[in-house]
Amino acid sequence: EYVLLGGKLWLLLGKKVFMWRNHHAGNFLTDLANLFCSKVFCTSRYSYTAKYKKTVLMPVGIDTGKFKVQSEKCKVANSILFLGRITPSKNVDIFVEALGLLKKRWIIFSASIYGDALPKDIGYFEKLKSRAQELGLEKVLRFYAGVPNHQTPEIYNTHEIFVNLSSSGMYDKTIFEAMACGCLTLASNGNLKGQIDERLVIKTRDATEVAECLAGALSLPEEEKKKMIQQEIAFANTNNLQVLSTRLYLSISS
């Protein structure tokens, strides 16, 4: 919207215009805004804006000084975390169904969902809680209100496994924050292929597959789990704020 409103004036004034947009959705207005830009930035190769010739892929950019492993002793055994806004695009319902399948298999775990819903998604949120009761998850799944970003490192550090089921076009920062905090991170994001162990990449956003991936992660030998976590921490560090700021500076000044 800002580029569409000011782009023509900025060009007349001889100013370069740069746009950061990273999302799977877009339309002709996005395409029109692109025409006013010198460069467009996004983090996902599945973003709507990745198709433009002037688009430059960027690191996600997280503060690894804040998001880091505090102590391995903090983590609750077999704990699973889902953190983010409660909305259909985050596929929280699939996560709940997957937990139900784990319970049917008598797999031992505890799970937490942190997040709030916008007014338009309150009905979706209520259905999630009702479905959790239908699946008999009252003793193993707890819902928590959303928390400020500065409080999330502590939450990541008390959970062993983090799950993200957003589309590949979104590439949520929470994926990298969880990795940096030492969570074994499972995500349904095509950008992660070839970057982390393939057993942690969820391919279909289907409750059955999510449950299988979670069951596999929960049953990993401790040494193998530590190796996978270290791989994810290293990958998260290649997407920190320092790397992002350097890349942005070089791209804008070139």
Tab-separated table of C-alpha atoms in Angstrom:
chain	number	residue	atom	x	y	z
A	1	GLU	CA	0.000	0.000	0.000
A	2	TYR	CA	2.798	2.430	0.846
A	3	VAL	CA	4.567	1.797	-2.444
A	4	LEU	CA	1.341	2.259	-4.418
A	5	LEU	CA	0.589	5.515	-2.590
A	6	GLY	CA	4.073	7.022	-2.699
A	7	GLY	CA	5.942	5.156	-5.418
A	8	LYS	CA	5.267	7.570	-8.290
A	9	LEU	CA	6.203	10.615	-6.207
A	10	TRP	CA	9.360	8.953	-4.909
A	11	LEU	CA	10.447	8.090	-8.444
A	12	LEU	CA	9.838	11.690	-9.551
A	13	LEU	CA	12.010	12.829	-6.637
A	14	GLY	CA	14.750	10.416	-7.737
A	15	LYS	CA	14.460	8.183	-4.690
A	16	LYS	CA	15.082	4.453	-4.865
A	17	VAL	CA	12.203	2.314	-3.657
A	18	PHE	CA	12.718	-1.033	-1.936
A	19	MET	CA	9.900	-3.325	-0.825
A	20	TRP	CA	10.016	-6.223	1.626
A	21	ARG	CA	7.122	-8.621	1.159
A	22	ASN	CA	7.173	-12.286	2.110
A	23	HIS	CA	3.851	-14.104	1.809
A	24	HIS	CA	2.263	-16.769	-0.370
A	25	ALA	CA	-0.606	-14.431	-1.285
A	26	GLY	CA	-0.529	-11.564	-3.783
A	27	ASN	CA	-2.419	-10.030	-6.696
A	28	PHE	CA	-2.237	-7.407	-9.441
A	29	LEU	CA	-1.729	-4.659	-6.836
A	30	THR	CA	1.410	-6.463	-5.629
A	31	ASP	CA	2.550	-6.674	-9.260
A	32	LEU	CA	1.871	-2.972	-9.735
A	33	ALA	CA	3.853	-2.057	-6.614
A	34	ASN	CA	6.752	-4.089	-7.970
A	35	LEU	CA	6.975	-1.744	-10.984
A	36	PHE	CA	7.897	1.186	-8.708
A	37	CYS	CA	10.649	-0.753	-6.902
A	38	SER	CA	14.374	-0.892	-7.527
A	39	LYS	CA	14.456	-4.212	-5.701
A	40	VAL	CA	12.030	-6.452	-3.839
A	41	PHE	CA	13.127	-8.524	-0.839
A	42	CYS	CA	11.664	-11.738	0.578
A	43	THR	CA	12.944	-14.748	2.526
A	44	SER	CA	11.036	-17.580	0.863
A	45	ARG	CA	11.457	-18.852	-2.666
A	46	TYR	CA	7.755	-19.735	-2.461
A	47	SER	CA	6.694	-16.164	-1.713
A	48	TYR	CA	4.373	-14.531	-4.272
A	49	THR	CA	7.053	-11.889	-4.816
A	50	ALA	CA	9.825	-14.414	-5.541
A	51	LYS	CA	8.791	-14.467	-9.223
A	52	TYR	CA	10.017	-10.943	-9.991
A	53	LYS	CA	13.385	-10.558	-11.737
A	54	LYS	CA	14.343	-7.783	-9.321
A	55	THR	CA	13.589	-9.902	-6.222
A	56	VAL	CA	16.489	-10.761	-3.915
A	57	LEU	CA	16.165	-13.611	-1.403
A	58	MET	CA	17.254	-12.616	2.089
A	59	PRO	CA	18.018	-14.387	5.387
A	60	VAL	CA	15.080	-14.403	7.808
A	61	GLY	CA	16.889	-12.321	10.411
A	62	ILE	CA	16.575	-13.355	14.084
A	63	ASP	CA	18.388	-12.083	17.147
A	64	THR	CA	20.594	-15.040	18.078
A	65	GLY	CA	21.879	-13.051	21.030
A	66	LYS	CA	18.415	-13.398	22.527
A	67	PHE	CA	17.249	-16.642	20.935
A	68	LYS	CA	19.739	-19.240	22.135
A	69	VAL	CA	19.993	-22.346	24.285
A	70	GLN	CA	19.778	-21.311	27.932
A	71	SER	CA	20.229	-24.766	29.450
A	72	GLU	CA	19.444	-28.251	28.209
A	73	LYS	CA	18.178	-29.024	31.723
A	74	CYS	CA	15.289	-26.557	31.216
A	75	LYS	CA	13.549	-28.716	28.625
A	76	VAL	CA	10.616	-30.874	29.674
A	77	ALA	CA	10.965	-34.409	28.314
A	78	ASN	CA	8.679	-35.266	25.360
A	79	SER	CA	7.206	-31.748	25.294
A	80	ILE	CA	5.808	-30.324	22.042
A	81	LEU	CA	5.228	-26.636	21.305
A	82	PHE	CA	3.044	-24.790	18.803
A	83	LEU	CA	3.472	-21.011	19.017
A	84	GLY	CA	1.859	-18.407	16.790
A	85	ARG	CA	-1.340	-16.593	15.953
A	86	ILE	CA	-4.404	-18.847	16.111
A	87	THR	CA	-5.724	-18.708	12.555
A	88	PRO	CA	-6.604	-21.260	9.850
A	89	SER	CA	-3.513	-20.296	7.788
A	90	LYS	CA	-1.317	-21.647	10.612
A	91	ASN	CA	-3.099	-25.032	10.418
A	92	VAL	CA	-3.413	-25.376	14.186
A	93	ASP	CA	-6.328	-27.780	13.663
A	94	ILE	CA	-4.025	-30.245	11.887
A	95	PHE	CA	-1.652	-30.076	14.856
A	96	VAL	CA	-4.476	-30.889	17.281
A	97	GLU	CA	-5.603	-33.823	15.136
A	98	ALA	CA	-2.023	-35.124	15.027
A	99	LEU	CA	-1.838	-35.018	18.821
A	100	GLY	CA	-5.036	-37.045	18.929
A	101	LEU	CA	-3.403	-39.704	16.744
A	102	LEU	CA	-0.350	-39.793	19.036
A	103	LYS	CA	-2.609	-40.331	22.045
A	104	LYS	CA	-4.362	-43.238	20.293
A	105	ARG	CA	-0.954	-44.862	19.888
A	106	TRP	CA	-0.270	-44.476	23.630
A	107	ILE	CA	2.760	-42.287	22.925
A	108	ILE	CA	3.820	-40.300	25.992
A	109	PHE	CA	3.980	-36.521	25.408
A	110	SER	CA	2.801	-33.137	26.627
A	111	ALA	CA	1.896	-30.252	24.332
A	112	SER	CA	1.415	-26.490	24.553
A	113	ILE	CA	-0.278	-24.073	22.175
A	114	TYR	CA	0.620	-20.400	22.687
A	115	GLY	CA	-1.286	-17.774	20.739
A	116	ASP	CA	-4.255	-15.463	20.431
A	117	ALA	CA	-6.927	-15.244	17.746
A	118	LEU	CA	-8.147	-12.162	15.932
A	119	PRO	CA	-11.895	-11.443	16.356
A	120	LYS	CA	-12.626	-13.059	12.976
A	121	ASP	CA	-10.915	-16.281	14.109
A	122	ILE	CA	-12.501	-16.652	17.569
A	123	GLY	CA	-14.892	-19.314	16.219
A	124	TYR	CA	-11.939	-21.279	14.823
A	125	PHE	CA	-10.188	-21.060	18.206
A	126	GLU	CA	-13.262	-22.313	20.066
A	127	LYS	CA	-13.590	-25.265	17.669
A	128	LEU	CA	-9.944	-26.156	18.348
A	129	LYS	CA	-10.547	-26.323	22.081
A	130	SER	CA	-13.729	-28.343	21.612
A	131	ARG	CA	-11.969	-30.763	19.293
A	132	ALA	CA	-9.135	-31.188	21.790
A	133	GLN	CA	-11.699	-32.265	24.384
A	134	GLU	CA	-13.342	-34.674	21.932
A	135	LEU	CA	-9.939	-36.270	21.347
A	136	GLY	CA	-9.377	-36.635	25.079
A	137	LEU	CA	-6.356	-34.338	25.160
A	138	GLU	CA	-7.285	-32.420	28.334
A	139	LYS	CA	-4.441	-33.912	30.379
A	140	VAL	CA	-1.713	-33.581	27.747
A	141	LEU	CA	-2.532	-30.361	25.859
A	142	ARG	CA	-2.738	-26.873	27.342
A	143	PHE	CA	-3.734	-23.634	25.615
A	144	TYR	CA	-1.959	-20.407	26.615
A	145	ALA	CA	-2.520	-16.793	25.632
A	146	GLY	CA	-0.071	-15.190	23.238
A	147	VAL	CA	3.042	-13.655	24.808
A	148	PRO	CA	5.343	-10.771	23.789
A	149	ASN	CA	8.261	-11.786	21.588
A	150	HIS	CA	10.821	-11.046	24.316
A	151	GLN	CA	9.241	-13.753	26.490
A	152	THR	CA	9.332	-16.492	23.870
A	153	PRO	CA	12.989	-17.608	24.329
A	154	GLU	CA	12.069	-18.989	27.750
A	155	ILE	CA	9.106	-20.864	26.252
A	156	TYR	CA	11.207	-22.375	23.464
A	157	ASN	CA	13.815	-23.392	26.019
A	158	THR	CA	11.321	-25.411	28.077
A	159	HIS	CA	10.131	-27.517	25.111
A	160	GLU	CA	11.945	-30.290	23.249
A	161	ILE	CA	10.027	-30.167	19.949
A	162	PHE	CA	8.577	-27.243	18.001
A	163	VAL	CA	6.031	-27.617	15.191
A	164	ASN	CA	5.181	-25.100	12.456
A	165	LEU	CA	2.581	-25.894	9.797
A	166	SER	CA	2.436	-22.595	7.887
A	167	SER	CA	2.745	-22.557	4.100
A	168	SER	CA	6.162	-22.462	2.442
A	169	GLY	CA	5.421	-18.943	1.216
A	170	MET	CA	5.394	-17.550	4.748
A	171	TYR	CA	8.659	-18.895	6.293
A	172	ASP	CA	7.781	-17.866	9.858
A	173	LYS	CA	10.535	-16.456	12.054
A	174	THR	CA	9.355	-18.753	14.838
A	175	ILE	CA	10.937	-21.663	12.933
A	176	PHE	CA	14.379	-20.107	13.298
A	177	GLU	CA	13.811	-18.811	16.814
A	178	ALA	CA	12.899	-22.325	17.955
A	179	MET	CA	15.914	-23.832	16.184
A	180	ALA	CA	18.271	-21.304	17.777
A	181	CYS	CA	16.848	-22.187	21.213
A	182	GLY	CA	17.660	-25.864	20.712
A	183	CYS	CA	14.207	-27.191	19.857
A	184	LEU	CA	14.005	-30.109	17.457
A	185	THR	CA	11.995	-28.188	14.868
A	186	LEU	CA	9.491	-29.844	12.521
A	187	ALA	CA	8.018	-27.649	9.787
A	188	SER	CA	5.928	-28.020	6.663
A	189	ASN	CA	8.142	-25.653	4.690
A	190	GLY	CA	9.769	-26.472	1.370
A	191	ASN	CA	12.520	-23.911	1.966
A	192	LEU	CA	14.003	-26.275	4.559
A	193	LYS	CA	14.632	-29.111	2.105
A	194	GLY	CA	18.346	-29.793	1.947
A	195	GLN	CA	18.989	-27.490	4.904
A	196	ILE	CA	18.001	-29.763	7.803
A	197	ASP	CA	17.397	-33.487	8.271
A	198	GLU	CA	14.640	-34.542	5.861
A	199	ARG	CA	12.807	-36.374	8.671
A	200	LEU	CA	12.006	-32.963	10.158
A	201	VAL	CA	10.429	-31.568	6.987
A	202	ILE	CA	6.674	-32.240	6.904
A	203	LYS	CA	5.603	-32.642	3.291
A	204	THR	CA	1.799	-32.750	3.125
A	205	ARG	CA	0.306	-30.917	6.156
A	206	ASP	CA	-1.759	-33.994	6.837
A	207	ALA	CA	-2.502	-34.992	10.442
A	208	THR	CA	-1.334	-38.559	9.827
A	209	GLU	CA	2.032	-37.440	8.465
A	210	VAL	CA	2.476	-34.841	11.203
A	211	ALA	CA	1.797	-37.542	13.790
A	212	GLU	CA	4.325	-39.857	12.120
A	213	CYS	CA	6.983	-37.126	12.112
A	214	LEU	CA	6.300	-36.355	15.763
A	215	ALA	CA	6.390	-40.026	16.728
A	216	GLY	CA	9.720	-40.369	14.939
A	217	ALA	CA	11.156	-37.303	16.667
A	218	LEU	CA	9.986	-38.467	20.089
A	219	SER	CA	11.628	-41.883	19.607
A	220	LEU	CA	15.021	-40.631	18.398
A	221	PRO	CA	18.096	-41.836	20.286
A	222	GLU	CA	19.505	-39.014	22.413
A	223	GLU	CA	22.789	-38.720	20.482
A	224	GLU	CA	21.039	-38.572	17.133
A	225	LYS	CA	18.633	-35.963	18.460
A	226	LYS	CA	21.517	-33.791	19.683
A	227	LYS	CA	23.204	-34.014	16.299
A	228	MET	CA	20.039	-32.883	14.498
A	229	ILE	CA	19.556	-30.024	16.947
A	230	GLN	CA	23.114	-28.803	16.410
A	231	GLN	CA	22.510	-28.869	12.661
A	232	GLU	CA	19.405	-26.731	13.108
A	233	ILE	CA	21.190	-24.281	15.424
A	234	ALA	CA	23.942	-23.834	12.816
A	235	PHE	CA	21.316	-23.211	10.122
A	236	ALA	CA	19.516	-20.660	12.324
A	237	ASN	CA	22.808	-18.813	12.835
A	238	THR	CA	23.132	-18.315	9.072
A	239	ASN	CA	19.847	-16.404	9.294
A	240	ASN	CA	20.669	-14.035	12.137
A	241	LEU	CA	20.257	-10.253	12.160
A	242	GLN	CA	23.921	-9.548	11.470
A	243	VAL	CA	23.877	-11.673	8.306
A	244	LEU	CA	20.613	-10.037	7.220
A	245	SER	CA	21.797	-6.463	7.836
A	246	THR	CA	25.016	-7.082	5.904
A	247	ARG	CA	23.151	-8.607	2.970
A	248	LEU	CA	20.612	-5.770	2.922
A	249	TYR	CA	23.317	-3.113	3.042
A	250	LEU	CA	25.233	-4.680	0.156
A	251	SER	CA	22.101	-5.153	-1.927
A	252	ILE	CA	20.744	-1.633	-1.393
A	253	SER	CA	24.085	0.084	-1.945
A	254	SER	CA	24.965	-1.823	-5.130
